[in-house]
Short mmCIF file of C-alpha atoms and ligand atoms in Angstrom, two decimals:
data_model
loop_
_atom_site.label_atom_id
_atom_site.label_comp_id
_atom_site.label_asym_id
_atom_site.label_seq_id
_atom_site.Cartn_x
_atom_site.Cartn_y
_atom_site.Cartn_z
CA MET M 1 19.36 -34.95 -17.69
CA ALA M 2 18.75 -35.14 -14.69
CA VAL M 3 22.19 -36.21 -12.07
CA THR M 4 21.72 -37.67 -8.75
CA VAL M 5 23.48 -35.31 -6.44
CA LYS M 6 22.77 -37.63 -3.41
CA ASN M 7 19.10 -39.63 -2.04
CA ASN M 8 16.66 -37.75 -3.44
CA ILE M 9 18.64 -34.57 -4.35
CA SER M 10 19.27 -34.36 -8.03
CA TRP M 11 20.57 -31.87 -9.95
CA VAL M 12 18.62 -30.48 -13.12
CA GLY M 13 20.21 -27.40 -14.37
CA LYS M 14 22.34 -26.36 -17.52
CA VAL M 15 25.93 -27.16 -18.84
CA ASP M 16 26.80 -23.79 -20.53
CA TRP M 17 29.61 -25.27 -22.90
CA GLU M 18 29.64 -22.31 -25.22
CA LEU M 19 29.12 -19.06 -22.83
CA ARG M 20 33.13 -16.95 -22.91
CA LYS M 21 31.54 -13.92 -21.34
CA PHE M 22 29.39 -13.29 -18.53
CA HIS M 23 27.55 -10.45 -17.07
CA GLY M 24 27.15 -8.73 -20.35
CA GLU M 25 31.11 -8.42 -21.88
CA GLU M 26 32.93 -7.65 -18.09
CA LEU M 27 33.73 -11.52 -17.20
CA SER M 28 36.03 -13.54 -19.51
CA THR M 29 34.58 -17.17 -18.90
CA HIS M 30 37.28 -19.53 -21.07
CA ARG M 31 35.87 -22.82 -19.72
CA GLY M 32 31.93 -22.29 -20.18
CA SER M 33 29.76 -22.54 -17.46
CA SER M 34 26.96 -24.11 -15.95
CA TYR M 35 23.60 -22.51 -14.12
CA ASN M 36 22.93 -25.04 -11.34
CA SER M 37 19.40 -26.10 -9.93
CA TYR M 38 18.06 -28.72 -8.18
CA LEU M 39 15.07 -30.76 -7.39
CA VAL M 40 14.61 -32.25 -3.41
CA ARG M 41 12.04 -34.71 -3.55
CA GLU M 42 11.01 -35.65 -0.18
CA GLU M 43 7.64 -35.41 1.02
CA LYS M 44 7.44 -32.69 -0.41
CA THR M 45 9.58 -31.93 -3.41
CA ALA M 46 11.21 -28.18 -3.58
CA LEU M 47 13.24 -27.24 -6.81
CA ILE M 48 16.18 -24.33 -5.85
CA GLU M 49 16.70 -22.03 -8.08
CA THR M 50 16.51 -22.41 -11.95
CA VAL M 51 18.33 -21.32 -14.87
CA TRP M 52 20.03 -18.07 -17.26
CA ALA M 53 17.07 -16.78 -19.03
CA PRO M 54 18.34 -17.98 -22.71
CA PHE M 55 17.85 -21.77 -21.61
CA ALA M 56 14.35 -21.14 -19.93
CA LYS M 57 12.98 -22.83 -22.44
CA GLU M 58 14.98 -26.24 -22.97
CA TYR M 59 15.09 -25.99 -19.25
CA VAL M 60 11.71 -26.49 -18.63
CA GLU M 61 10.95 -28.98 -21.03
CA GLU M 62 13.62 -31.14 -19.47
CA LEU M 63 12.16 -30.27 -15.84
CA GLN M 64 8.86 -31.72 -17.43
CA GLN M 65 10.34 -35.10 -18.28
CA GLU M 66 11.67 -35.03 -14.86
CA ILE M 67 8.42 -34.21 -12.45
CA ASP M 68 5.41 -33.16 -13.34
CA LEU M 69 5.34 -29.16 -12.67
CA TYR M 70 2.62 -29.91 -10.16
CA ARG M 71 4.31 -32.05 -7.90
CA ILE M 72 6.62 -29.39 -6.95
CA ASP M 73 5.38 -27.45 -3.85
CA TYR M 74 8.11 -24.97 -3.24
CA ILE M 75 10.87 -22.30 -5.30
CA ILE M 76 13.33 -21.74 -3.50
CA ALA M 77 15.19 -18.49 -5.43
CA ASN M 78 18.55 -17.84 -3.40
CA HIS M 79 19.08 -15.20 -5.29
CA GLY M 80 17.41 -12.85 -7.80
CA GLU M 81 20.21 -12.27 -10.57
CA ILE M 82 19.17 -13.22 -14.02
CA ASP M 83 21.24 -16.28 -14.55
CA HIS M 84 19.68 -18.03 -11.42
CA SER M 85 16.33 -16.82 -12.11
CA GLY M 86 16.04 -16.61 -15.68
CA ALA M 87 13.78 -19.09 -16.21
CA LEU M 88 11.07 -18.86 -13.58
CA PRO M 89 8.78 -16.51 -15.98
CA GLU M 90 8.87 -19.70 -18.42
CA LEU M 91 8.11 -22.03 -15.17
CA MET M 92 5.36 -19.66 -13.64
CA ARG M 93 3.71 -19.66 -16.41
CA LEU M 94 2.96 -23.01 -16.04
CA ILE M 95 2.55 -23.08 -12.25
CA PRO M 96 1.71 -19.45 -11.15
CA GLU M 97 0.16 -20.68 -7.82
CA THR M 98 3.48 -22.59 -6.66
CA PRO M 99 5.18 -20.37 -3.63
CA ILE M 100 8.46 -19.05 -4.13
CA TYR M 101 10.72 -18.46 -1.16
CA CYS M 102 13.35 -15.44 -0.83
CA THR M 103 14.36 -12.74 1.00
CA ALA M 104 12.74 -9.44 1.13
CA ASN M 105 15.53 -8.58 -0.81
CA GLY M 106 14.76 -10.98 -3.58
CA VAL M 107 11.12 -9.77 -3.74
CA LYS M 108 12.40 -6.58 -5.11
CA SER M 109 14.75 -7.94 -7.28
CA LEU M 110 12.58 -10.55 -9.05
CA LYS M 111 9.41 -8.34 -8.87
CA GLY M 112 11.96 -5.53 -10.31
CA GLN M 113 12.69 -7.77 -13.20
CA TYR M 114 10.18 -9.62 -14.14
CA HIS M 115 7.06 -7.12 -12.90
CA GLN M 116 4.92 -10.43 -11.94
CA GLU M 117 2.78 -10.70 -8.39
CA TRP M 118 3.82 -14.72 -7.57
CA ASN M 119 3.32 -16.23 -5.07
CA PHE M 120 6.20 -15.05 -2.90
CA GLN M 121 6.79 -16.39 0.66
CA VAL M 122 9.77 -14.00 2.46
CA VAL M 123 12.06 -16.03 4.41
CA LYS M 124 14.49 -14.55 7.42
CA ASN M 125 17.75 -16.14 8.42
CA GLY M 126 17.14 -19.59 10.38
CA ASP M 127 13.61 -19.57 8.90
CA ARG M 128 12.76 -23.22 8.41
CA LEU M 129 10.35 -25.08 5.72
CA ASN M 130 9.41 -28.40 6.50
CA LEU M 131 10.12 -30.87 3.38
CA GLY M 132 9.09 -33.98 5.28
CA LYS M 133 11.20 -35.80 7.51
CA LYS M 134 14.18 -32.89 6.42
CA GLU M 135 13.96 -29.31 6.38
CA LEU M 136 15.39 -26.76 4.69
CA ILE M 137 16.99 -24.38 6.38
CA PHE M 138 17.22 -20.63 5.17
CA ILE M 139 20.62 -18.62 5.72
CA GLU M 140 20.65 -14.64 4.51
CA ALA M 141 24.09 -13.97 2.90
CA PRO M 142 23.77 -10.45 1.72
CA MET M 143 26.27 -9.29 -1.05
CA LEU M 144 27.39 -13.24 -1.70
CA HIS M 145 26.56 -12.15 -3.95
CA TRP M 146 23.83 -9.54 -4.26
CA PRO M 147 21.80 -7.93 -1.35
CA ASP M 148 19.13 -10.47 -1.92
CA SER M 149 21.17 -13.48 -1.58
CA MET M 150 20.67 -16.21 0.56
CA PHE M 151 21.44 -20.06 0.65
CA CYS M 152 19.80 -22.76 2.50
CA TYR M 153 20.68 -26.32 4.23
CA LEU M 154 18.85 -29.25 3.94
CA THR M 155 18.89 -31.14 7.10
CA GLY M 156 19.29 -34.91 7.29
CA ASP M 157 21.27 -35.07 4.03
CA ASN M 158 23.68 -32.14 5.55
CA VAL M 159 23.91 -30.20 1.85
CA LEU M 160 24.53 -26.11 1.75
CA PHE M 161 23.06 -24.55 -1.48
CA SER M 162 24.99 -21.50 -1.68
CA THR M 163 24.27 -19.81 -4.55
CA ASP M 164 27.39 -17.87 -6.00
CA ALA M 165 29.35 -18.78 -3.23
CA PHE M 166 32.01 -21.29 -3.91
CA GLY M 167 31.27 -21.84 -7.28
CA GLN M 168 33.11 -20.77 -10.50
CA HIS M 169 32.80 -20.97 -13.95
CA LEU M 170 33.30 -24.12 -15.04
CA ALA M 171 31.57 -26.29 -17.96
CA THR M 172 31.65 -29.99 -16.89
CA GLU M 173 29.68 -33.23 -17.89
CA LYS M 174 31.15 -34.86 -14.51
CA LEU M 175 29.21 -32.87 -11.70
CA PHE M 176 31.68 -33.24 -8.64
CA ASN M 177 34.41 -31.70 -7.24
CA ASP M 178 36.79 -34.86 -7.55
CA CYS M 179 36.04 -35.36 -11.09
CA VAL M 180 37.11 -32.59 -12.50
CA ASP M 181 41.14 -30.86 -13.58
CA GLN M 182 42.22 -29.88 -10.02
CA GLY M 183 44.07 -27.73 -11.71
CA GLU M 184 41.57 -25.95 -13.90
CA LEU M 185 38.86 -26.04 -10.91
CA LEU M 186 41.73 -24.42 -8.22
CA GLN M 187 42.31 -21.74 -11.29
CA GLU M 188 38.54 -21.05 -11.96
CA CYS M 189 37.66 -20.55 -7.81
CA MET M 190 40.20 -17.89 -7.71
CA LYS M 191 39.23 -16.03 -10.85
CA TYR M 192 35.54 -16.22 -9.71
CA TYR M 193 36.39 -15.16 -6.12
CA ALA M 194 38.68 -12.12 -7.08
CA ASN M 195 36.49 -11.10 -9.67
CA ILE M 196 33.32 -11.40 -8.56
CA LEU M 197 33.70 -11.52 -4.78
CA THR M 198 36.41 -9.37 -3.85
CA PRO M 199 34.55 -6.71 -2.59
CA PHE M 200 32.58 -8.72 -0.78
CA SER M 201 35.45 -10.13 1.36
CA SER M 202 34.22 -9.11 4.97
CA PHE M 203 30.73 -10.55 4.13
CA VAL M 204 32.22 -14.20 2.97
CA GLU M 205 34.43 -14.29 5.60
CA ARG M 206 31.84 -13.26 8.82
CA LYS M 207 29.21 -15.67 6.91
CA ILE M 208 31.90 -18.24 7.07
CA LYS M 209 31.53 -18.11 10.44
CA GLU M 210 28.48 -17.51 11.27
CA PHE M 211 27.40 -20.89 9.45
CA ALA M 212 30.27 -22.41 11.60
CA SER M 213 28.90 -21.52 14.72
CA LEU M 214 25.54 -23.80 13.96
CA ASN M 215 27.32 -26.66 14.03
CA LEU M 216 25.90 -28.14 11.37
CA PRO M 217 27.55 -31.24 9.96
CA LEU M 218 28.68 -30.15 6.56
CA ALA M 219 28.72 -33.57 3.41
CA MET M 220 28.24 -31.29 0.20
CA ILE M 221 28.16 -27.81 -1.21
CA CYS M 222 25.97 -27.70 -4.27
CA THR M 223 26.84 -24.04 -5.42
CA SER M 224 25.09 -22.12 -8.52
CA HIS M 225 28.18 -22.43 -10.92
CA GLY M 226 30.17 -25.70 -11.38
CA VAL M 227 31.18 -28.23 -9.65
CA VAL M 228 29.55 -30.10 -6.45
CA TRP M 229 31.53 -30.42 -3.46
CA ARG M 230 31.20 -33.83 -2.40
CA ASP M 231 35.10 -34.45 -1.97
CA ASN M 232 36.24 -32.41 1.52
CA PRO M 233 34.04 -29.28 0.84
CA LEU M 234 35.95 -27.82 3.55
CA GLN M 235 38.47 -27.49 1.11
CA ILE M 236 36.68 -24.41 -0.93
CA VAL M 237 35.91 -22.81 2.21
CA GLU M 238 39.41 -22.77 3.67
CA LYS M 239 39.78 -21.01 0.70
CA TYR M 240 37.45 -18.71 1.09
CA LEU M 241 38.90 -17.97 4.32
CA GLU M 242 41.95 -17.96 2.96
CA TRP M 243 40.96 -15.41 0.34
CA SER M 244 38.77 -13.20 1.74
CA ALA M 245 41.98 -11.78 4.38
CA GLY M 246 43.86 -9.52 2.23
CA TYR M 247 45.56 -12.55 0.27
CA ARG M 248 48.69 -12.08 -1.37
CA GLU M 249 51.60 -14.63 -2.77
CA ASN M 250 54.90 -13.46 -2.80
CA GLN M 251 54.20 -12.33 -6.28
CA ILE M 252 55.03 -8.79 -8.10
CA THR M 253 52.68 -7.65 -11.29
CA ILE M 254 53.54 -5.53 -13.21
CA LEU M 255 50.54 -3.86 -15.78
CA TYR M 256 51.38 -1.56 -18.57
CA ASP M 257 50.14 -0.51 -21.89
CA SER M 258 52.63 1.21 -24.93
CA MET M 259 52.36 3.48 -27.44
CA TRP M 260 55.83 3.12 -28.93
CA ASP M 261 57.33 0.57 -26.84
CA ALA M 262 58.86 3.26 -24.37
CA THR M 263 56.52 2.43 -21.17
CA ARG M 264 57.14 -1.40 -22.36
CA LYS M 265 60.91 -0.97 -21.81
CA MET M 266 60.85 0.28 -18.59
CA ALA M 267 58.22 -2.38 -17.59
CA GLU M 268 60.92 -5.07 -18.16
CA ALA M 269 63.74 -3.01 -16.96
CA ILE M 270 61.84 -2.22 -13.70
CA ALA M 271 60.90 -6.25 -13.44
CA HIS M 272 65.03 -6.50 -14.12
CA GLY M 273 65.76 -4.09 -10.95
CA ILE M 274 62.66 -6.23 -8.80
CA ALA M 275 64.24 -9.70 -9.39
CA GLU M 276 68.15 -8.48 -9.04
CA GLU M 277 66.64 -7.10 -5.32
CA ASP M 278 64.70 -10.21 -4.41
CA GLY M 279 65.36 -13.30 -6.39
CA SER M 280 62.56 -15.47 -4.70
CA VAL M 281 59.81 -12.75 -5.71
CA LEU M 282 57.91 -13.94 -8.65
CA VAL M 283 57.47 -11.28 -11.29
CA LYS M 284 54.66 -11.58 -14.22
CA ILE M 285 54.24 -8.64 -16.58
CA PHE M 286 51.03 -8.05 -18.65
CA ASN M 287 50.00 -5.72 -21.58
CA ILE M 288 46.59 -4.76 -20.70
CA ALA M 289 45.67 -3.92 -23.61
CA ARG M 290 46.82 -7.40 -25.36
CA GLY M 291 45.81 -9.56 -22.25
CA ASP M 292 42.46 -10.71 -21.12
CA LYS M 293 41.20 -8.33 -18.40
CA ASN M 294 39.64 -10.67 -15.72
CA ASP M 295 43.02 -13.08 -16.32
CA ILE M 296 45.32 -10.01 -15.15
CA ILE M 297 42.71 -9.17 -12.40
CA THR M 298 43.27 -12.46 -11.05
CA GLU M 299 47.43 -11.73 -10.96
CA VAL M 300 46.40 -8.79 -9.43
CA PHE M 301 44.70 -10.73 -6.79
CA LYS M 302 47.64 -12.74 -5.93
CA SER M 303 50.01 -10.59 -5.71
CA LYS M 304 51.55 -8.42 -2.62
CA ALA M 305 52.40 -5.36 -4.96
CA ILE M 306 51.52 -4.18 -8.37
CA LEU M 307 53.01 -1.56 -11.02
CA VAL M 308 50.89 0.12 -13.17
CA GLY M 309 52.67 1.67 -16.10
CA SER M 310 51.05 3.98 -18.97
CA PRO M 311 52.56 7.03 -21.16
CA THR M 312 50.83 10.26 -21.20
CA ALA M 313 48.14 10.96 -23.79
CA ASN M 314 45.84 13.50 -23.92
CA LYS M 315 46.90 14.47 -20.92
CA GLY M 316 45.65 11.02 -19.34
CA VAL M 317 46.19 7.60 -19.35
CA LEU M 318 45.96 5.08 -22.53
CA SER M 319 42.12 3.94 -22.61
CA ALA M 320 43.20 -0.16 -21.82
CA VAL M 321 45.10 1.33 -18.54
CA ALA M 322 41.81 3.61 -17.40
CA GLY M 323 39.57 0.44 -17.94
CA ILE M 324 41.37 -1.80 -15.81
CA LEU M 325 42.03 1.05 -13.17
CA GLU M 326 38.58 1.62 -12.33
CA GLU M 327 37.66 -2.50 -12.52
CA ILE M 328 41.00 -2.10 -9.41
CA ARG M 329 39.47 0.26 -7.95
CA GLY M 330 35.79 -0.95 -7.79
CA LEU M 331 37.08 -4.26 -6.33
CA GLY M 332 38.66 -2.77 -2.97
CA PHE M 333 41.65 -4.97 -2.84
CA LYS M 334 43.28 -4.88 0.77
CA ASN M 335 47.07 -5.41 2.11
CA LYS M 336 48.93 -4.50 -1.14
CA LYS M 337 51.19 -1.91 -2.49
CA ALA M 338 51.89 -0.25 -5.41
CA ALA M 339 53.31 2.37 -7.98
CA ALA M 340 53.27 4.01 -11.31
CA PHE M 341 55.52 4.27 -14.08
CA GLY M 342 55.42 5.57 -17.82
CA ALA M 343 57.07 7.58 -20.17
CA TYR M 344 56.09 11.26 -21.63
CA GLY M 345 57.11 13.66 -24.95
CA TRP M 346 55.27 16.50 -23.80
CA SER M 347 53.05 17.20 -20.40
CA GLY M 348 53.48 13.85 -18.20
CA GLU M 349 50.50 13.95 -16.34
CA SER M 350 50.20 9.83 -16.36
CA VAL M 351 51.95 9.01 -13.81
CA LYS M 352 50.42 10.56 -10.74
CA MET M 353 47.09 10.44 -12.43
CA ILE M 354 48.02 6.53 -11.79
CA SER M 355 48.87 6.74 -8.44
CA GLN M 356 45.76 8.56 -7.47
CA ARG M 357 43.73 5.72 -8.89
CA LEU M 358 45.35 2.77 -7.00
CA ALA M 359 45.49 5.16 -3.95
CA GLU M 360 41.25 5.31 -4.26
CA GLY M 361 41.41 1.57 -4.65
CA GLY M 362 43.34 0.99 -1.57
CA PHE M 363 46.61 0.23 -2.68
CA THR M 364 49.71 1.06 -0.35
CA ILE M 365 51.35 3.97 -2.71
CA VAL M 366 55.22 3.41 -1.85
CA ASN M 367 56.40 5.98 -3.70
CA GLU M 368 55.70 9.21 -6.09
CA GLY M 369 56.58 6.79 -9.22
CA LEU M 370 58.50 7.22 -11.62
CA LYS M 371 58.30 9.21 -14.99
CA LEU M 372 60.73 8.87 -18.05
CA LEU M 373 61.21 11.47 -21.01
CA TRP M 374 60.83 10.16 -24.38
CA ASN M 375 62.56 6.62 -24.64
CA PRO M 376 64.63 5.82 -21.98
CA ASP M 377 68.13 5.15 -22.86
CA GLU M 378 71.04 3.48 -21.11
CA GLU M 379 70.64 6.14 -18.16
CA GLY M 380 67.02 5.91 -18.28
CA VAL M 381 67.20 1.66 -18.55
CA ALA M 382 69.31 1.67 -15.04
CA ALA M 383 66.46 4.45 -13.45
CA CYS M 384 63.91 1.69 -14.07
CA ARG M 385 66.44 -1.00 -12.21
CA ALA M 386 66.89 1.28 -9.24
CA PHE M 387 63.16 1.84 -9.49
CA GLY M 388 62.74 -1.80 -9.90
CA ARG M 389 64.94 -2.59 -6.53
CA ASP M 390 63.40 0.24 -4.35
CA PHE M 391 60.00 -1.17 -5.28
CA SER M 392 60.86 -5.03 -4.41
CA HIS M 393 62.17 -3.44 -1.46
CA ALA M 394 59.36 -1.81 -0.15
CA SER M 395 56.88 -4.36 -0.81
CA ARG M 396 59.35 -6.91 1.31
CA GLN M 397 58.15 -4.61 4.20
FE1 LIG O 1 25.36 -16.24 -10.44
FE2 LIG O 1 25.13 -13.64 -8.87
O1 LIG O 1 24.84 -14.74 -10.30
#
């Protein structure tokens, strides 16, 4: 069902209440999501993005109830990823001649996925498309989230269509940011940024500054996932500037997995040591194997420092620890400190391996880590507390 966004702009997307995993099984989406598609009906009509492939048929049927498809003059493909473009094959089967406006990389991505010679119209930064009294201005936004991504801006209404940027995985019947639970909204925005956009933070900052330099008024931001930012849209832009600049709160997060509890005991004793040294720091502990990977990554994003623990198993680390270390390495967090710990019975390689992996991920490693033989006794627990105090002290600087 279409929803009026502003004047001649309608939302014609799909709310996906059932979605619990995104990017295959990589990203948890506890609160569902939406695939936002917009119809702009001026003298000329533009359709901005479509929806994820499983909803293609449903989407096109509903779109047909809203508009005669032959009245769509232009399709704007801001981003080729399948959650944005997945309904194009179904739509283009019905209106095969309609031009698709996208970046040069957009053509590569759409052709690569759908193998169709559609009527692609390549646009570059600053190009304009006349809709009558209003225009769409195209703003290339590579790496937000793919090399093909672009934004477009509707003059007159002063609306930015920002594709993935400023989005969040949040299903809602209330389309607008001022109509949803604000705590949930912020949490989902941060999780989305932490898990998807962190590697592209330098692009985020540059693009926001470039957009600001255009001096275009901003009344609304229409993202491709979650809410439309109509109430103070700059609030999410300001958050992005904060998050892209090596974001950290006064939090230390301890991540571990454990076979027979020795590494868990170490984690808890280290946490006590941290609190002894600095009562103001927020300490959180997560068993990686039992927590949600993406929620834990969001906690890492908030942290000024992290500790990662694993016992040594098969001359390495436990598989849950290996998995999250790979994720952390790829995200490339900035401005964070780290150290490793773990129990061992025989060879004891895990601590060194964790430290190396964290260093590859851009963390500043503050010490050689702490490894304890077998289960920590009183002396071992005391060593963990001292380690926690030292780590807390080092994290203050
Ligand atoms: Fe919403 Fe990059 O996909």
